[in-house]
Coordinates of C-alpha atoms and ligand atoms in Angstrom, one line a residue:
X137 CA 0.6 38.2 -31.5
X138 CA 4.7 37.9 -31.7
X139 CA 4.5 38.5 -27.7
X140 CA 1.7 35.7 -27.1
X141 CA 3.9 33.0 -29.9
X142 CA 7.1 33.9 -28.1
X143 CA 5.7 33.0 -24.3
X144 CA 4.1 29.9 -25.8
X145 CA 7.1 29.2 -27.1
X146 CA 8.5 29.8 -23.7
X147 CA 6.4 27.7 -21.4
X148 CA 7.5 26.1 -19.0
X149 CA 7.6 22.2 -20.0
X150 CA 9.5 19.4 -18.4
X151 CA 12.7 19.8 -16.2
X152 CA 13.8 16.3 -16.9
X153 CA 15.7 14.3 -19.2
X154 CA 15.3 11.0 -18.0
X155 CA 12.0 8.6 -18.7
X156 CA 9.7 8.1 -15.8
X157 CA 9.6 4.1 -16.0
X158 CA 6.4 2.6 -14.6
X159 CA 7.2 -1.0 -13.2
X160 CA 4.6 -3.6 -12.0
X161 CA 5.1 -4.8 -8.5
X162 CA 3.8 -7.7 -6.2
X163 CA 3.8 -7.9 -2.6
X164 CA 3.2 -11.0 0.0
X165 CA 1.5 -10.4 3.1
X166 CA 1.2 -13.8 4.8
X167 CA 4.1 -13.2 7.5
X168 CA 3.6 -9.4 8.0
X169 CA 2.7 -8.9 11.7
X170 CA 1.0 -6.4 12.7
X171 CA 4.2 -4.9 14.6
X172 CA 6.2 -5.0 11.6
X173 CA 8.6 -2.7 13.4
X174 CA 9.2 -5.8 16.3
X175 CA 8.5 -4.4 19.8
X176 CA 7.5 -0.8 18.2
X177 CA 3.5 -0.5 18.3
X178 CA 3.2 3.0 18.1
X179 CA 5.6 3.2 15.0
X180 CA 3.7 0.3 13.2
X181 CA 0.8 1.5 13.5
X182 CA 1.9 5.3 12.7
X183 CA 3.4 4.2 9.2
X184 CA 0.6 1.4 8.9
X185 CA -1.8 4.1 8.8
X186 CA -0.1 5.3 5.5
X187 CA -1.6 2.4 3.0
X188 CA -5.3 4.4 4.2
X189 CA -4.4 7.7 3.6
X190 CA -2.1 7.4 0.3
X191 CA -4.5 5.2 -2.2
X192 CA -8.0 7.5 -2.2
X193 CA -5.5 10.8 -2.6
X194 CA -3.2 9.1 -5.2
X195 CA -6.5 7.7 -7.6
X196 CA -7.8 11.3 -7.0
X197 CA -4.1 12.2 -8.9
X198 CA -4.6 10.2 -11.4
X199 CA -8.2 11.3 -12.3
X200 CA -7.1 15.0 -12.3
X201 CA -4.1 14.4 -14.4
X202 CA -6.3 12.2 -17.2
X203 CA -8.7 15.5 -17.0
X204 CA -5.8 18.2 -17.9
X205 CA -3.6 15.8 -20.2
X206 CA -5.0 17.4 -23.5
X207 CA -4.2 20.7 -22.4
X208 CA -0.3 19.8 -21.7
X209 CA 1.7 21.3 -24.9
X210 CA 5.1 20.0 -23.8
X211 CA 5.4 16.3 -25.2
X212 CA 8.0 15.7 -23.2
X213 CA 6.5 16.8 -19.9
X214 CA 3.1 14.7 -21.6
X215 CA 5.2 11.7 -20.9
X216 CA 6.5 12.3 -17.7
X217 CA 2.7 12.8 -16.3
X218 CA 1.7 9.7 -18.3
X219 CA 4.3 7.5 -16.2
X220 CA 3.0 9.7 -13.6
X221 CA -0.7 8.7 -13.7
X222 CA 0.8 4.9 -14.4
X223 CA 3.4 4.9 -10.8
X224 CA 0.8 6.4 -8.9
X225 CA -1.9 3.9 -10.0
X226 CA 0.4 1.1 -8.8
X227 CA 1.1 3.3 -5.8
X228 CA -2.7 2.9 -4.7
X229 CA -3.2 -0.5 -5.4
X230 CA -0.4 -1.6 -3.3
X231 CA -1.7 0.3 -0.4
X232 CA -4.4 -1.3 -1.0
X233 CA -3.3 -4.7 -1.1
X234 CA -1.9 -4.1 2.3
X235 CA -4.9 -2.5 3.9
X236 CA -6.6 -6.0 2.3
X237 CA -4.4 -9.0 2.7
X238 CA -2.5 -7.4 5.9
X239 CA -4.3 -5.1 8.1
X240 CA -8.1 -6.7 7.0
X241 CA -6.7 -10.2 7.8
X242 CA -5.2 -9.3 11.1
X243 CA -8.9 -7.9 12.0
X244 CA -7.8 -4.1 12.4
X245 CA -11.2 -2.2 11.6
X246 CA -10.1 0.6 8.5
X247 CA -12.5 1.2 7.0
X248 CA -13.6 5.1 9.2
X249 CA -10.1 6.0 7.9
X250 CA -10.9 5.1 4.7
X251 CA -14.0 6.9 4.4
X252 CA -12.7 9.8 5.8
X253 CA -10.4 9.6 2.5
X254 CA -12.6 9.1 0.3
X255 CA -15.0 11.9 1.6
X256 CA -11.9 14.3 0.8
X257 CA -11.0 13.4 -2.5
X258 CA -14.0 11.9 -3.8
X259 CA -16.5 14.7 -2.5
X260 CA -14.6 17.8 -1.3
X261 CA -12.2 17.7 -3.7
X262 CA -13.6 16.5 -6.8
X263 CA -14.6 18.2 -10.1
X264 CA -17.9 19.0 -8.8
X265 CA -17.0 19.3 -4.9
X266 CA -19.9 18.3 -2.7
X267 CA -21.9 18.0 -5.5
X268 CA -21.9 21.9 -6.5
X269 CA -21.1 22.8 -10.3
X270 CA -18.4 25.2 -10.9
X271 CA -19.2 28.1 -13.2
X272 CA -17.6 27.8 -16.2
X273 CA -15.2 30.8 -16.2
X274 CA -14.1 29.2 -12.9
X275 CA -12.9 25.7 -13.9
X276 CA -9.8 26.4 -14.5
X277 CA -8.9 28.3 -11.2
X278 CA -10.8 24.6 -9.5
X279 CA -8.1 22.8 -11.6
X280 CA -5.6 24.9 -10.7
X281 CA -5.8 25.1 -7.1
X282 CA -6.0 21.5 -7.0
X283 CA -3.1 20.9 -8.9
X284 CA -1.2 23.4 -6.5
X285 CA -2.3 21.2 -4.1
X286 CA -1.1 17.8 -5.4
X287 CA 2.4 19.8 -6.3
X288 CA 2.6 20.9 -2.5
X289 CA 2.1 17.2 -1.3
X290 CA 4.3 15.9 -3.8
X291 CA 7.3 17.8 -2.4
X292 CA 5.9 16.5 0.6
X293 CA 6.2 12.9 -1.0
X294 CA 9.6 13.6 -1.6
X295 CA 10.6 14.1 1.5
X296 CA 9.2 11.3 2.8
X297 CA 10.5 9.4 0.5
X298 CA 14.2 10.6 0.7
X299 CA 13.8 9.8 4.5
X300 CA 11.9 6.3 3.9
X301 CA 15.1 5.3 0.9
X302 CA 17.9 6.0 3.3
X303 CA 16.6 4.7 6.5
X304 CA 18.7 1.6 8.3
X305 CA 17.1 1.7 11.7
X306 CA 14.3 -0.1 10.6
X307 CA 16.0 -2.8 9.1
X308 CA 18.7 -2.8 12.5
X309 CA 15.5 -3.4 14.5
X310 CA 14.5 -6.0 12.8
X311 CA 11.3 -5.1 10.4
X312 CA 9.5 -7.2 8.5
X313 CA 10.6 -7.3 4.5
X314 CA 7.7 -6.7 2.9
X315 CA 6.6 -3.4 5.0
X316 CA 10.3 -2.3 4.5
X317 CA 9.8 -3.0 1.0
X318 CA 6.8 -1.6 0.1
X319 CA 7.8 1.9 2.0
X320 CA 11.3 1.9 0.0
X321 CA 9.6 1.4 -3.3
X322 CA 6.9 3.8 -2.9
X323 CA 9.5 6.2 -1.6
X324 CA 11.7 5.8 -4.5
X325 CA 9.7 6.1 -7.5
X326 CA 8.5 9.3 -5.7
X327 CA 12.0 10.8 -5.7
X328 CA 12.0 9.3 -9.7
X329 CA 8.7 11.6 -10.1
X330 CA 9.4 13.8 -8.1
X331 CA 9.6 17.2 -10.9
X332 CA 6.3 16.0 -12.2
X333 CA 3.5 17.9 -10.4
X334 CA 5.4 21.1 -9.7
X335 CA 6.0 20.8 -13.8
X336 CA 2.7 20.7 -14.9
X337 CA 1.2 23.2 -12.0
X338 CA 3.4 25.5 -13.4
X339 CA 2.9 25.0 -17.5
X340 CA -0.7 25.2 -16.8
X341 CA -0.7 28.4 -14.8
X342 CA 0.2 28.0 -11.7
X343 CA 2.0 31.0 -9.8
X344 CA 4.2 31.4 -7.1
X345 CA 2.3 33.1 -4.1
X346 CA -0.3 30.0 -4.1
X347 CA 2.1 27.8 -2.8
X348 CA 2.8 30.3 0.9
X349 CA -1.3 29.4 1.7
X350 CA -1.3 25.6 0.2
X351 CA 1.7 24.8 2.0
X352 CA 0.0 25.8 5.1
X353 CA -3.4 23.7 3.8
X354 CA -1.3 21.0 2.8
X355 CA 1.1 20.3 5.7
X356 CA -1.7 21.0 8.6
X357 CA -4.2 18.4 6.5
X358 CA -1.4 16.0 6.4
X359 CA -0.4 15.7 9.8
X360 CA -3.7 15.7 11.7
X361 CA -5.1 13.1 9.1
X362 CA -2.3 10.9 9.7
X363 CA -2.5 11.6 13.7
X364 CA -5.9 11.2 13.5
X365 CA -5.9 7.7 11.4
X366 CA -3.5 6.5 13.7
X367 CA -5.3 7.1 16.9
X368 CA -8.4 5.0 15.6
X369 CA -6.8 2.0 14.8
X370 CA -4.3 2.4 17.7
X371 CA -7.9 2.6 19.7
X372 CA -8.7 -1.2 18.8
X373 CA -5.0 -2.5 20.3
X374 CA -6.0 -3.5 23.9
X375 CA -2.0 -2.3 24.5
X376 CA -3.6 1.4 23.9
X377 CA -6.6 1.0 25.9
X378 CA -5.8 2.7 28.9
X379 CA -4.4 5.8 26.8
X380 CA -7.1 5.7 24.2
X381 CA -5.4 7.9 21.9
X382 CA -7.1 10.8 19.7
X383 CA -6.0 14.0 17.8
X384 CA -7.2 16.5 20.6
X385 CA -4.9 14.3 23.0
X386 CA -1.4 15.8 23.7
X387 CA -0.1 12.2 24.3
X388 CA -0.2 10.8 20.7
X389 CA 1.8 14.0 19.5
X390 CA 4.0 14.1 22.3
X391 CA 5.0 10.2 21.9
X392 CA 5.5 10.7 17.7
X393 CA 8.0 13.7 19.3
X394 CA 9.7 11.4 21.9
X395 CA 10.0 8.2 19.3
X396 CA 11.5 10.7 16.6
X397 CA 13.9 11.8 19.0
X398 CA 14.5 8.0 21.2
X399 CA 15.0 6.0 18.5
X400 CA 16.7 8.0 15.7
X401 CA 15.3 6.7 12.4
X402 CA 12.5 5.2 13.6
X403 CA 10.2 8.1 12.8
X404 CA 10.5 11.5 11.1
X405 CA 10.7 14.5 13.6
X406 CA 7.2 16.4 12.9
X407 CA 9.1 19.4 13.0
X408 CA 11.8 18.6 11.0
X409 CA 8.6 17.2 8.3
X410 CA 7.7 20.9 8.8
X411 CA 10.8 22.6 8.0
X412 CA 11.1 20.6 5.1
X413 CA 8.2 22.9 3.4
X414 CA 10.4 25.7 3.8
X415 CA 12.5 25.0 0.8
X416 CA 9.5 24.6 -1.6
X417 CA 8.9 28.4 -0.6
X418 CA 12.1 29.8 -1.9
X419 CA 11.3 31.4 -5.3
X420 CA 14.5 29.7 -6.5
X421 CA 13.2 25.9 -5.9
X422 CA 13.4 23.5 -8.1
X423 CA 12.7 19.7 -7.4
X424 CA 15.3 18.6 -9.2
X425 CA 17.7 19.3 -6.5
X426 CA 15.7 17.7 -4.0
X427 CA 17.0 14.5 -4.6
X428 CA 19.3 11.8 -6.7
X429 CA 17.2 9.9 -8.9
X430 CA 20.7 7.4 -9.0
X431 CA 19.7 6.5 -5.8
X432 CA 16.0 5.7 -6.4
X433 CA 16.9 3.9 -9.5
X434 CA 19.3 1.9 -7.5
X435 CA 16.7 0.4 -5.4
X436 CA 14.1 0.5 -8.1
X437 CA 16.0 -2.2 -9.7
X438 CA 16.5 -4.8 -6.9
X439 CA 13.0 -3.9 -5.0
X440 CA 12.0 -7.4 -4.1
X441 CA 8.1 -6.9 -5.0
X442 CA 9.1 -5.0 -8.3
X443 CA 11.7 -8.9 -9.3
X444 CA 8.9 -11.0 -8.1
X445 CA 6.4 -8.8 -10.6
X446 CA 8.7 -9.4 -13.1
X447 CA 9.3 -13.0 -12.6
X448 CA 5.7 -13.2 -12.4
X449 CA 5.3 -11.9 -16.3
X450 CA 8.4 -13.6 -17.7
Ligands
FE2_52 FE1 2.7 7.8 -4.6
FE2_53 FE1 4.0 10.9 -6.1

């Protein structure tokens, strides 16, 4: 009984000191071309394809998080997931408002990538996937492997994100302020959460060895859904007709390759995204040191879309 008060006592709870702060943010997409990246196609359309994939996968965050909040016992780590549920919520419907007022209006047909997003986290991945009920001495594990899974991609995030905050090549070449905008804000707030999901995977259960096999799940799912999404609406550009790009095609792989390593900063280097899932293997990692929150914070608070929400309350 001592033994089972003591490890409560010592669960593992929130790494952070510092409040998650949730802002509101507005973005304009009346002068956003589609090559938002000027003269770069293949990398518009490769980081375009991002506002499909993120805001089905982000909702399906939020809905797993409201399901386990009453069983977090750390207040302080509570919070964190509250402003957690409340950035990623904003997260989504931004995306959204670019797939929309952007991509909709410019006549780029999204909507297979979409479904192919929501089939994933709406069917497969949901409490009852494809329909079948769990048994009850198995809910938790379901929970569980989830949240493993949203933990993995949210180191995953991170990265991203440290590589979207400190980029200047896309502002050198030109791009358009909003895009830039809406990549930098997303990618800060996701170094600010960034201790979140591997927080709570842990204080609910979660081991270590899970993360060698979701790792692998997580970083092969990622790249050939974002390959894949990009191919199709790549297809509809009559620039890519000849090529008519697709997954099972070395071309589309070979060119992300050859852009990551042309134009320095205008892509990440799939293999370098790879060996960023190294770290989160080491039994000594901790999100923490993945990033400087200063940084994130630093942007945070002159984001254009996150002034113009605020203006737009005041
Ligand atoms: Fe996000
Ligand atoms: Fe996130």
């Amino acid at each position: 009984m001592k033994l089972l008060q003591r490890l409560k006592k010592t669960k593992i709870g929130s790494s952070i000191q510092y409040h998650i702060q949730p802002r509101k943010v507005k973005f304009e997409w009346h002068n956003t071309p589609v090559d938002w990246v000027p003269e770069q196609p293949f990398v518009s359309y490769f980081i375009n394809e991002i506002n499909m994939i993120l805001p089905a996968g982000e909702f399906w965050f939020c809905r797993l998080y409201n399901k386990v909040l009453p069983q977090i016992q750390d207040e302080k780590l509570k919070q964190d997931v509250q402003a957690f549920i409340l950035q990623e919520a904003m997260h989504a419907q931004a995306h959204n408002s670019a797939n929309k007022e952007y991509l909709c209006e410019r006549h780029i047909d999204i909507q297979r990538n979409l479904d192919v997003m929501d089939f994933l986290f709406g069917k497969l991945l949901a409490d009852q996937p494809l329909g079948l009920n769990i048994p009850k001495p198995l809910q938790h594990q379901w929970d569980l492997f989830r949240l493993g899974i949203i933990a993995t991609v949210e180191h995953m995030t991170c990265v991203l994100g440290k590589y979207a905050l400190y980029n200047t090549e896309w502002q050198k070449s030109g791009a358009d302020p909003a895009m830039l905008d809406l990549v930098k804000w997303h990618g800060a707030e996701e170094i600010e959460h960034r201790t979140v999901a591997f927080d709570l995977y842990r204080h609910l259960g979660g081991g270590y060895l899970a993360r060698y096999y979701l790792s692998v799940v997580v970083i092969a799912a990622v790249l050939g859904l974002w390959v894949d999404g990009t191919a199709h609406i790549m297809q509809q550009d009559p620039r890519f007709k000849s090529i008519r790009p697709a997954i099972y095609k070395p071309w589309i792989w070979r060119e992300w390759y050859a852009i990551s390593q042309r134009n320095n900063g205008l892509l990440p280097n799939p293999l370098w995204l790879i060996s960023q899932q190294l770290g989160y293997l080491m039994p000594w990692y901790d999100p923490v040191h993945e990033a400087k929150t200063e940084d994130a914070i630093a942007y945070l608070n002159q984001s254009p879309a996150a002034l113009r929400a605020m203006l737009k309350v005041a």
